């Protein structure tokens, strides 16, 4: 059974860089899209971007200038998120999630999620 | 970006009630629409994909319909464990976008 686990600092200072890692256990990182999604307190979900198992990436244009998603170590099944120049508006629960083809032509869905990690931006 | 608009933002219902939540896309997304359930403090859980297909393990009281721009999620008989927030999400293109959620509360 595939499981995802986010890890990283829970507190980041304004203007600094937020760094998180997602570890995939119970399965391979191959042939899927791996996303980061965030949820500010009391608000809706915002997709940050994904990395495909081959290393190709796609980012939300609203965050693209500040975000990098990378494969950390394919043998360890890990990928990461870096977000630069953070402000209080970046305070949120950050989730990593697997986006998989559902079997319906062209259809994809976030079928597996990590438990999420709260990142607070504050001095 | 494709904007996803859900209604209502919240609703109160009783156990056994039939509940319907709607989701409207700002442009046609064919059937590339998923529904998620999120309980407080938990990650979202996939309920329905491709507008109407039930994810494995999801109770049959959940159903989805629609195509193009208008979609609905129906819970045929609300159970205590169904009190949660539900959101829609499009996979027609990137950036992936979500509705703001509908909170289902106990009446």
PDB file of N, CA and C in Angstrom, chain B residues 35-84:
ATOM      1  N   UNK B  35     -14.216  14.590  -7.291  1.00  0.00           N
ATOM      2  CA  UNK B  35     -14.771  15.033  -6.004  1.00  0.00           C
ATOM      3  C   UNK B  35     -13.950  14.427  -4.873  1.00  0.00           C
ATOM      4  N   UNK B  36     -13.705  15.245  -3.847  1.00  0.00           N
ATOM      5  CA  UNK B  36     -12.952  14.821  -2.678  1.00  0.00           C
ATOM      6  C   UNK B  36     -13.749  15.126  -1.418  1.00  0.00           C
ATOM      7  N   UNK B  37     -13.520  14.305  -0.399  1.00  0.00           N
ATOM      8  CA  UNK B  37     -14.070  14.543   0.940  1.00  0.00           C
ATOM      9  C   UNK B  37     -12.911  14.872   1.863  1.00  0.00           C
ATOM     10  N   UNK B  38     -13.081  15.877   2.704  1.00  0.00           N
ATOM     11  CA  UNK B  38     -12.037  16.235   3.661  1.00  0.00           C
ATOM     12  C   UNK B  38     -12.633  16.393   5.041  1.00  0.00           C
ATOM     13  N   UNK B  39     -12.192  15.556   5.939  1.00  0.00           N
ATOM     14  CA  UNK B  39     -12.607  15.684   7.340  1.00  0.00           C
ATOM     15  C   UNK B  39     -11.631  16.619   8.043  1.00  0.00           C
ATOM     16  N   UNK B  40     -12.066  17.262   9.148  1.00  0.00           N
ATOM     17  CA  UNK B  40     -11.209  18.241   9.833  1.00  0.00           C
ATOM     18  C   UNK B  40      -9.858  17.657  10.226  1.00  0.00           C
ATOM     19  N   UNK B  41      -8.798  18.361   9.867  1.00  0.00           N
ATOM     20  CA  UNK B  41      -7.450  17.950  10.221  1.00  0.00           C
ATOM     21  C   UNK B  41      -6.897  16.800   9.413  1.00  0.00           C
ATOM     22  N   UNK B  42      -7.624  16.395   8.384  1.00  0.00           N
ATOM     23  CA  UNK B  42      -7.203  15.254   7.573  1.00  0.00           C
ATOM     24  C   UNK B  42      -6.960  15.675   6.124  1.00  0.00           C
ATOM     25  N   UNK B  43      -6.252  14.824   5.390  1.00  0.00           N
ATOM     26  CA  UNK B  43      -6.038  15.061   3.969  1.00  0.00           C
ATOM     27  C   UNK B  43      -7.312  14.753   3.195  1.00  0.00           C
ATOM     28  N   UNK B  44      -7.480  15.381   2.048  1.00  0.00           N
ATOM     29  CA  UNK B  44      -8.614  15.027   1.185  1.00  0.00           C
ATOM     30  C   UNK B  44      -8.552  13.563   0.770  1.00  0.00           C
ATOM     31  N   UNK B  45      -9.756  13.025   0.518  1.00  0.00           N
ATOM     32  CA  UNK B  45      -9.886  11.638   0.079  1.00  0.00           C
ATOM     33  C   UNK B  45     -10.680  11.635  -1.214  1.00  0.00           C
ATOM     34  N   UNK B  46     -10.157  10.939  -2.225  1.00  0.00           N
ATOM     35  CA  UNK B  46     -10.847  10.866  -3.507  1.00  0.00           C
ATOM     36  C   UNK B  46     -12.116  10.034  -3.390  1.00  0.00           C
ATOM     37  N   UNK B  47     -13.239  10.638  -3.811  1.00  0.00           N
ATOM     38  CA  UNK B  47     -14.519   9.944  -3.791  1.00  0.00           C
ATOM     39  C   UNK B  47     -14.946   9.483  -5.187  1.00  0.00           C
ATOM     40  N   UNK B  48     -14.901  10.429  -6.119  1.00  0.00           N
ATOM     41  CA  UNK B  48     -15.420  10.205  -7.469  1.00  0.00           C
ATOM     42  C   UNK B  48     -14.449  10.807  -8.464  1.00  0.00           C
ATOM     43  N   UNK B  49     -14.170  10.085  -9.544  1.00  0.00           N
ATOM     44  CA  UNK B  49     -13.341  10.630 -10.606  1.00  0.00           C
ATOM     45  C   UNK B  49     -14.081  10.548 -11.933  1.00  0.00           C
ATOM     46  N   UNK B  50     -13.579  11.307 -12.892  1.00  0.00           N
ATOM     47  CA  UNK B  50     -14.223  11.392 -14.204  1.00  0.00           C
ATOM     48  C   UNK B  50     -15.725  11.666 -14.080  1.00  0.00           C
ATOM     49  N   UNK B  51     -16.062  12.544 -13.171  1.00  0.00           N
ATOM     50  CA  UNK B  51     -17.416  13.069 -12.960  1.00  0.00           C
ATOM     51  C   UNK B  51     -18.391  12.088 -12.321  1.00  0.00           C
ATOM     52  N   UNK B  52     -18.253  10.779 -12.621  1.00  0.00           N
ATOM     53  CA  UNK B  52     -19.316   9.877 -12.170  1.00  0.00           C
ATOM     54  C   UNK B  52     -18.844   8.502 -11.725  1.00  0.00           C
ATOM     55  N   UNK B  53     -17.542   8.246 -11.719  1.00  0.00           N
ATOM     56  CA  UNK B  53     -17.036   6.921 -11.361  1.00  0.00           C
ATOM     57  C   UNK B  53     -16.600   6.898  -9.906  1.00  0.00           C
ATOM     58  N   UNK B  54     -17.161   5.961  -9.160  1.00  0.00           N
ATOM     59  CA  UNK B  54     -16.877   5.844  -7.743  1.00  0.00           C
ATOM     60  C   UNK B  54     -15.490   5.237  -7.536  1.00  0.00           C
ATOM     61  N   UNK B  55     -14.677   5.896  -6.720  1.00  0.00           N
ATOM     62  CA  UNK B  55     -13.378   5.341  -6.357  1.00  0.00           C
ATOM     63  C   UNK B  55     -13.596   4.055  -5.564  1.00  0.00           C
ATOM     64  N   UNK B  56     -12.682   3.100  -5.725  1.00  0.00           N
ATOM     65  CA  UNK B  56     -12.770   1.838  -5.016  1.00  0.00           C
ATOM     66  C   UNK B  56     -12.885   2.054  -3.507  1.00  0.00           C
ATOM     67  N   UNK B  57     -13.837   1.361  -2.894  1.00  0.00           N
ATOM     68  CA  UNK B  57     -14.010   1.442  -1.447  1.00  0.00           C
ATOM     69  C   UNK B  57     -14.953   2.530  -0.973  1.00  0.00           C
ATOM     70  N   UNK B  58     -15.398   3.392  -1.880  1.00  0.00           N
ATOM     71  CA  UNK B  58     -16.309   4.485  -1.495  1.00  0.00           C
ATOM     72  C   UNK B  58     -17.745   3.945  -1.508  1.00  0.00           C
ATOM     73  N   UNK B  59     -18.516   4.232  -0.455  1.00  0.00           N
ATOM     74  CA  UNK B  59     -19.888   3.701  -0.384  1.00  0.00           C
ATOM     75  C   UNK B  59     -20.755   4.149  -1.561  1.00  0.00           C
ATOM     76  N   UNK B  60     -21.687   3.290  -1.931  1.00  0.00           N
ATOM     77  CA  UNK B  60     -22.525   3.548  -3.106  1.00  0.00           C
ATOM     78  C   UNK B  60     -23.552   4.650  -2.876  1.00  0.00           C
ATOM     79  N   UNK B  61     -23.680   5.150  -1.651  1.00  0.00           N
ATOM     80  CA  UNK B  61     -24.602   6.273  -1.438  1.00  0.00           C
ATOM     81  C   UNK B  61     -24.069   7.573  -2.068  1.00  0.00           C
ATOM     82  N   UNK B  62     -22.785   7.573  -2.415  1.00  0.00           N
ATOM     83  CA  UNK B  62     -22.197   8.709  -3.117  1.00  0.00           C
ATOM     84  C   UNK B  62     -22.347   8.501  -4.624  1.00  0.00           C
ATOM     85  N   UNK B  63     -22.732   9.551  -5.324  1.00  0.00           N
ATOM     86  CA  UNK B  63     -22.793   9.484  -6.774  1.00  0.00           C
ATOM     87  C   UNK B  63     -22.481  10.855  -7.358  1.00  0.00           C
ATOM     88  N   UNK B  64     -22.016  10.844  -8.587  1.00  0.00           N
ATOM     89  CA  UNK B  64     -21.692  12.082  -9.278  1.00  0.00           C
ATOM     90  C   UNK B  64     -22.260  12.075 -10.677  1.00  0.00           C
ATOM     91  N   UNK B  65     -22.541  13.277 -11.168  1.00  0.00           N
ATOM     92  CA  UNK B  65     -23.060  13.390 -12.521  1.00  0.00           C
ATOM     93  C   UNK B  65     -22.635  14.719 -13.118  1.00  0.00           C
ATOM     94  N   UNK B  66     -22.865  14.838 -14.434  1.00  0.00           N
ATOM     95  CA  UNK B  66     -22.576  16.087 -15.117  1.00  0.00           C
ATOM     96  C   UNK B  66     -21.487  15.956 -16.154  1.00  0.00           C
ATOM     97  N   UNK B  67     -21.415  16.966 -16.992  1.00  0.00           N
ATOM     98  CA  UNK B  67     -20.348  17.082 -17.980  1.00  0.00           C
ATOM     99  C   UNK B  67     -20.371  18.498 -18.529  1.00  0.00           C
ATOM    100  N   UNK B  68     -19.286  18.888 -19.144  1.00  0.00           N
ATOM    101  CA  UNK B  68     -19.213  20.254 -19.661  1.00  0.00           C
ATOM    102  C   UNK B  68     -18.843  21.230 -18.564  1.00  0.00           C
ATOM    103  N   UNK B  69     -19.808  21.991 -18.076  1.00  0.00           N
ATOM    104  CA  UNK B  69     -19.530  22.984 -17.036  1.00  0.00           C
ATOM    105  C   UNK B  69     -20.264  22.736 -15.727  1.00  0.00           C
ATOM    106  N   UNK B  70     -21.263  21.886 -15.716  1.00  0.00           N
ATOM    107  CA  UNK B  70     -22.097  21.716 -14.527  1.00  0.00           C
ATOM    108  C   UNK B  70     -22.078  20.277 -14.015  1.00  0.00           C
ATOM    109  N   UNK B  71     -21.784  20.168 -12.710  1.00  0.00           N
ATOM    110  CA  UNK B  71     -21.600  18.858 -12.098  1.00  0.00           C
ATOM    111  C   UNK B  71     -22.301  18.823 -10.737  1.00  0.00           C
ATOM    112  N   UNK B  72     -22.688  17.618 -10.319  1.00  0.00           N
ATOM    113  CA  UNK B  72     -23.295  17.458  -8.995  1.00  0.00           C
ATOM    114  C   UNK B  72     -22.723  16.243  -8.292  1.00  0.00           C
ATOM    115  N   UNK B  73     -22.621  16.387  -6.976  1.00  0.00           N
ATOM    116  CA  UNK B  73     -22.306  15.284  -6.078  1.00  0.00           C
ATOM    117  C   UNK B  73     -23.542  15.061  -5.225  1.00  0.00           C
ATOM    118  N   UNK B  74     -24.008  13.831  -5.160  1.00  0.00           N
ATOM    119  CA  UNK B  74     -25.187  13.500  -4.364  1.00  0.00           C
ATOM    120  C   UNK B  74     -24.846  12.431  -3.340  1.00  0.00           C
ATOM    121  N   UNK B  75     -25.312  12.670  -2.121  1.00  0.00           N
ATOM    122  CA  UNK B  75     -25.246  11.649  -1.074  1.00  0.00           C
ATOM    123  C   UNK B  75     -26.686  11.231  -0.841  1.00  0.00           C
ATOM    124  N   UNK B  76     -27.004   9.983  -1.119  1.00  0.00           N
ATOM    125  CA  UNK B  76     -28.411   9.586  -1.145  1.00  0.00           C
ATOM    126  C   UNK B  76     -29.039   9.500   0.239  1.00  0.00           C
ATOM    127  N   UNK B  77     -28.250   9.108   1.222  1.00  0.00           N
ATOM    128  CA  UNK B  77     -28.751   9.007   2.594  1.00  0.00           C
ATOM    129  C   UNK B  77     -27.578   9.315   3.526  1.00  0.00           C
ATOM    130  N   UNK B  78     -27.562  10.527   4.035  1.00  0.00           N
ATOM    131  CA  UNK B  78     -26.418  11.035   4.802  1.00  0.00           C
ATOM    132  C   UNK B  78     -26.177  10.192   6.058  1.00  0.00           C
ATOM    133  N   UNK B  79     -24.943   9.808   6.257  1.00  0.00           N
ATOM    134  CA  UNK B  79     -24.532   9.052   7.434  1.00  0.00           C
ATOM    135  C   UNK B  79     -23.659   9.915   8.348  1.00  0.00           C
ATOM    136  N   UNK B  80     -23.551   9.550   9.625  1.00  0.00           N
ATOM    137  CA  UNK B  80     -22.778  10.395  10.560  1.00  0.00           C
ATOM    138  C   UNK B  80     -21.351  10.652  10.089  1.00  0.00           C
ATOM    139  N   UNK B  81     -20.737   9.688   9.442  1.00  0.00           N
ATOM    140  CA  UNK B  81     -19.351   9.860   9.016  1.00  0.00           C
ATOM    141  C   UNK B  81     -19.219  10.739   7.763  1.00  0.00           C
ATOM    142  N   UNK B  82     -20.340  11.156   7.186  1.00  0.00           N
ATOM    143  CA  UNK B  82     -20.309  11.980   5.972  1.00  0.00           C
ATOM    144  C   UNK B  82     -20.234  13.475   6.273  1.00  0.00           C
ATOM    145  N   UNK B  83     -20.337  13.846   7.530  1.00  0.00           N
ATOM    146  CA  UNK B  83     -20.240  15.266   7.868  1.00  0.00           C
ATOM    147  C   UNK B  83     -18.786  15.681   7.713  1.00  0.00           C
ATOM    148  N   UNK B  84     -18.551  16.498   6.682  1.00  0.00           N
ATOM    149  CA  UNK B  84     -17.202  16.835   6.243  1.00  0.00           C
ATOM    150  C   UNK B  84     -17.323  17.944   5.212  1.00  0.00           C
TER     151      UNK B  84
END
